[in-house]
CSV table of C-alpha atoms in Angstrom, one decimal:
chain,number,residue,atom,x,y,z
A,277,UNK,CA,-27.5,18.5,-18.6
A,278,UNK,CA,-30.2,16.3,-19.9
A,279,UNK,CA,-31.4,19.0,-22.3
A,280,UNK,CA,-27.9,19.4,-23.6
A,281,UNK,CA,-27.7,15.6,-24.5
A,282,UNK,CA,-31.1,15.7,-26.2
A,283,UNK,CA,-30.1,18.7,-28.3
A,284,UNK,CA,-26.8,17.0,-29.2
A,285,UNK,CA,-28.7,13.9,-30.3
A,286,UNK,CA,-30.9,15.9,-32.6
A,287,UNK,CA,-28.1,18.0,-34.0
A,288,UNK,CA,-25.8,15.0,-34.7
A,289,UNK,CA,-27.6,13.9,-37.9
A,290,UNK,CA,-27.6,17.4,-39.2
A,291,UNK,CA,-23.8,17.6,-38.9
A,292,UNK,CA,-23.5,14.7,-41.3
A,293,UNK,CA,-26.2,15.9,-43.7
A,294,UNK,CA,-23.8,18.3,-45.5
A,295,UNK,CA,-20.1,18.6,-46.2
A,296,UNK,CA,-18.5,20.1,-43.1
A,297,UNK,CA,-15.0,21.2,-42.1
A,298,UNK,CA,-13.3,20.4,-38.8
A,299,UNK,CA,-12.2,22.0,-36.7
A,300,UNK,CA,-14.9,24.7,-36.8
A,301,UNK,CA,-12.4,27.3,-35.6
A,302,UNK,CA,-8.6,27.7,-35.6
A,303,UNK,CA,-6.1,30.5,-34.7
A,304,UNK,CA,-5.1,33.1,-37.2
A,305,UNK,CA,-1.7,32.6,-38.8
A,306,UNK,CA,-1.6,28.9,-37.9
A,307,UNK,CA,-0.8,25.9,-39.9
A,308,UNK,CA,-3.9,23.8,-39.4
A,309,UNK,CA,-5.1,20.4,-40.6
A,310,UNK,CA,-8.6,20.8,-42.0
A,311,UNK,CA,-10.8,17.8,-42.6
A,312,UNK,CA,-13.7,18.0,-45.0
A,313,UNK,CA,-16.3,15.4,-44.0
A,314,UNK,CA,-18.6,13.9,-46.6
A,315,UNK,CA,-21.6,12.2,-45.0
A,316,UNK,CA,-23.5,11.1,-48.1
A,317,UNK,CA,-23.6,10.9,-51.9
A,318,UNK,CA,-25.9,12.8,-54.2
A,319,UNK,CA,-29.5,11.5,-54.1
A,320,UNK,CA,-28.3,8.0,-53.5
A,321,UNK,CA,-25.4,8.1,-56.0
A,322,UNK,CA,-21.8,7.4,-55.0
A,323,UNK,CA,-19.4,10.3,-54.6
A,324,UNK,CA,-16.7,10.3,-57.3
A,325,UNK,CA,-15.1,13.7,-56.7
A,326,UNK,CA,-14.6,16.5,-54.2
A,327,UNK,CA,-13.3,19.9,-55.1
A,328,UNK,CA,-12.4,22.4,-52.4
A,329,UNK,CA,-12.0,26.1,-53.4
A,330,UNK,CA,-9.7,28.0,-51.0
A,331,UNK,CA,-10.8,31.4,-49.8
A,332,UNK,CA,-8.5,34.4,-50.2
A,333,UNK,CA,-5.7,34.4,-47.6
A,334,UNK,CA,-5.7,30.6,-47.2
A,335,UNK,CA,-3.0,28.4,-48.8
A,336,UNK,CA,-3.0,24.6,-48.5
A,337,UNK,CA,-1.7,21.2,-49.7
A,338,UNK,CA,-3.8,18.0,-49.8
A,339,UNK,CA,-3.2,14.7,-48.1
A,340,UNK,CA,-3.1,11.8,-50.6
A,341,UNK,CA,-5.9,9.3,-50.3
A,342,UNK,CA,-5.7,5.7,-51.5
A,343,UNK,CA,-8.0,5.1,-54.5
A,344,UNK,CA,-8.2,8.9,-55.3
A,345,UNK,CA,-6.1,11.1,-57.6
A,346,UNK,CA,-5.4,14.7,-56.7
A,347,UNK,CA,-5.5,17.7,-59.0
A,348,UNK,CA,-4.3,21.2,-57.9
A,349,UNK,CA,-5.3,24.4,-59.6
A,350,UNK,CA,-2.9,27.4,-59.1
A,351,UNK,CA,-4.1,31.0,-59.3
A,352,UNK,CA,-3.2,34.5,-58.5
A,353,UNK,CA,-3.7,35.6,-54.9
A,354,UNK,CA,-5.9,38.6,-54.2
A,355,UNK,CA,-3.1,40.0,-52.1
A,356,UNK,CA,0.5,38.8,-51.9
A,357,UNK,CA,1.4,36.7,-48.8
A,358,UNK,CA,4.7,36.4,-46.9
A,359,UNK,CA,5.7,32.8,-46.2
A,360,UNK,CA,9.0,31.6,-45.0
A,361,UNK,CA,10.6,34.9,-45.8
A,362,UNK,CA,9.3,35.0,-49.3
A,363,UNK,CA,6.5,37.0,-51.0
A,364,UNK,CA,4.2,34.8,-53.0
A,365,UNK,CA,1.7,36.1,-55.5
A,366,UNK,CA,0.1,32.8,-56.7
A,367,UNK,CA,-0.6,29.6,-54.9
A,368,UNK,CA,-3.0,26.6,-55.0
A,369,UNK,CA,-6.6,27.9,-55.2
A,370,UNK,CA,-8.5,24.7,-55.7
A,371,UNK,CA,-7.8,21.1,-54.6
A,372,UNK,CA,-9.7,18.1,-56.2
A,373,UNK,CA,-9.8,14.5,-55.3
A,374,UNK,CA,-11.2,12.1,-58.0
A,375,UNK,CA,-11.8,8.4,-57.7
A,376,UNK,CA,-13.4,6.2,-55.1
A,377,UNK,CA,-16.2,5.8,-55.5
A,378,UNK,CA,-17.6,6.6,-52.1
A,379,UNK,CA,-21.0,4.8,-51.8
A,380,UNK,CA,-23.9,6.9,-50.6
A,381,UNK,CA,-24.2,4.6,-47.5
A,382,UNK,CA,-20.6,5.4,-46.4
A,383,UNK,CA,-18.9,8.4,-44.8
A,384,UNK,CA,-15.3,9.6,-45.5
A,385,UNK,CA,-13.0,12.5,-44.9
A,386,UNK,CA,-10.7,14.6,-47.2
A,387,UNK,CA,-7.8,16.2,-45.5
A,388,UNK,CA,-5.5,19.2,-46.2
A,389,UNK,CA,-2.9,21.2,-44.4
A,390,UNK,CA,-3.7,24.9,-44.5
A,391,UNK,CA,-1.8,28.1,-43.7
A,392,UNK,CA,-4.5,30.3,-42.3
A,393,UNK,CA,-4.6,34.0,-42.8
A,394,UNK,CA,-3.3,36.4,-40.1
A,395,UNK,CA,-6.7,38.2,-40.1
A,396,UNK,CA,-9.4,36.7,-37.9
A,397,UNK,CA,-12.8,36.2,-39.6
A,398,UNK,CA,-15.2,33.7,-41.2
A,399,UNK,CA,-13.6,31.9,-44.2
A,400,UNK,CA,-15.9,30.1,-46.6
A,401,UNK,CA,-14.7,27.0,-48.4
A,402,UNK,CA,-16.9,26.3,-51.4
A,403,UNK,CA,-17.0,22.6,-52.1
A,404,UNK,CA,-18.1,20.8,-55.2
A,405,UNK,CA,-19.3,17.2,-54.8
A,406,UNK,CA,-19.4,15.1,-57.9
A,407,UNK,CA,-21.5,11.9,-58.1
A,408,UNK,CA,-21.1,10.5,-61.6
A,409,UNK,CA,-22.9,13.0,-63.9
A,410,UNK,CA,-24.5,14.9,-61.0
A,411,UNK,CA,-22.7,17.8,-59.2
A,412,UNK,CA,-23.8,19.5,-55.9
A,413,UNK,CA,-22.1,22.8,-55.1
A,414,UNK,CA,-21.9,23.3,-51.3
A,415,UNK,CA,-21.5,27.0,-51.7
A,416,UNK,CA,-24.6,28.6,-50.1
A,417,UNK,CA,-25.1,30.4,-46.8
A,418,UNK,CA,-25.9,28.6,-43.6
A,419,UNK,CA,-29.7,28.8,-44.2
A,420,UNK,CA,-29.5,27.3,-47.7
A,421,UNK,CA,-30.0,23.6,-48.7
A,422,UNK,CA,-26.4,23.5,-49.8
A,423,UNK,CA,-24.4,25.5,-47.2
A,424,UNK,CA,-20.7,25.9,-47.7
A,425,UNK,CA,-18.3,24.8,-45.0
A,426,UNK,CA,-17.1,27.8,-42.9
A,427,UNK,CA,-14.0,28.1,-40.7
A,428,UNK,CA,-13.9,30.7,-38.0
A,429,UNK,CA,-10.4,32.0,-37.8
A,430,UNK,CA,-10.0,33.5,-34.3
A,431,UNK,CA,-7.3,35.8,-32.9
A,432,UNK,CA,-4.1,33.9,-32.2
A,433,UNK,CA,-3.3,33.1,-28.6
A,434,UNK,CA,0.3,34.2,-28.0
A,435,UNK,CA,0.9,31.2,-25.7
A,436,UNK,CA,0.1,28.8,-28.5
A,437,UNK,CA,2.9,27.5,-30.8
A,438,UNK,CA,2.1,29.0,-34.2
A,439,UNK,CA,4.5,27.2,-36.5
A,440,UNK,CA,3.7,23.4,-36.4
A,441,UNK,CA,3.8,22.0,-39.9
């Protein structure tokens, strides 16, 4: 038990060193609130924008945030989706929040409601962080200096309510 707490203490700063998504996993086919956590600015500069690119199979809408404007970019889906009895071929592919600023010394969260794909798997959300004239793309693999947030979509549990939006 002691070793667990020590490991957790050392891992905690790492969790806030990058842009992360919570929860880390969610059931396939679910409507899920996803929270993108921004733990710092860019080399000491304040964050003035966050752009989340949605992976194929994920659709979403953002939560408004006081002091920030939202921009949505629609695009063609790689494969049509069935939602609410309709087939859709295009949807929001990118969500941007601009404003703030969020000083480097502070932490904040950017929230969206997503419809997750029916297929389990690892879904990568590439995130751009704008800090004035500097942009950091959190789009790398887990071993890179700029890892992209990843959501593990797991098989749906039939006992779990699936339509809660």
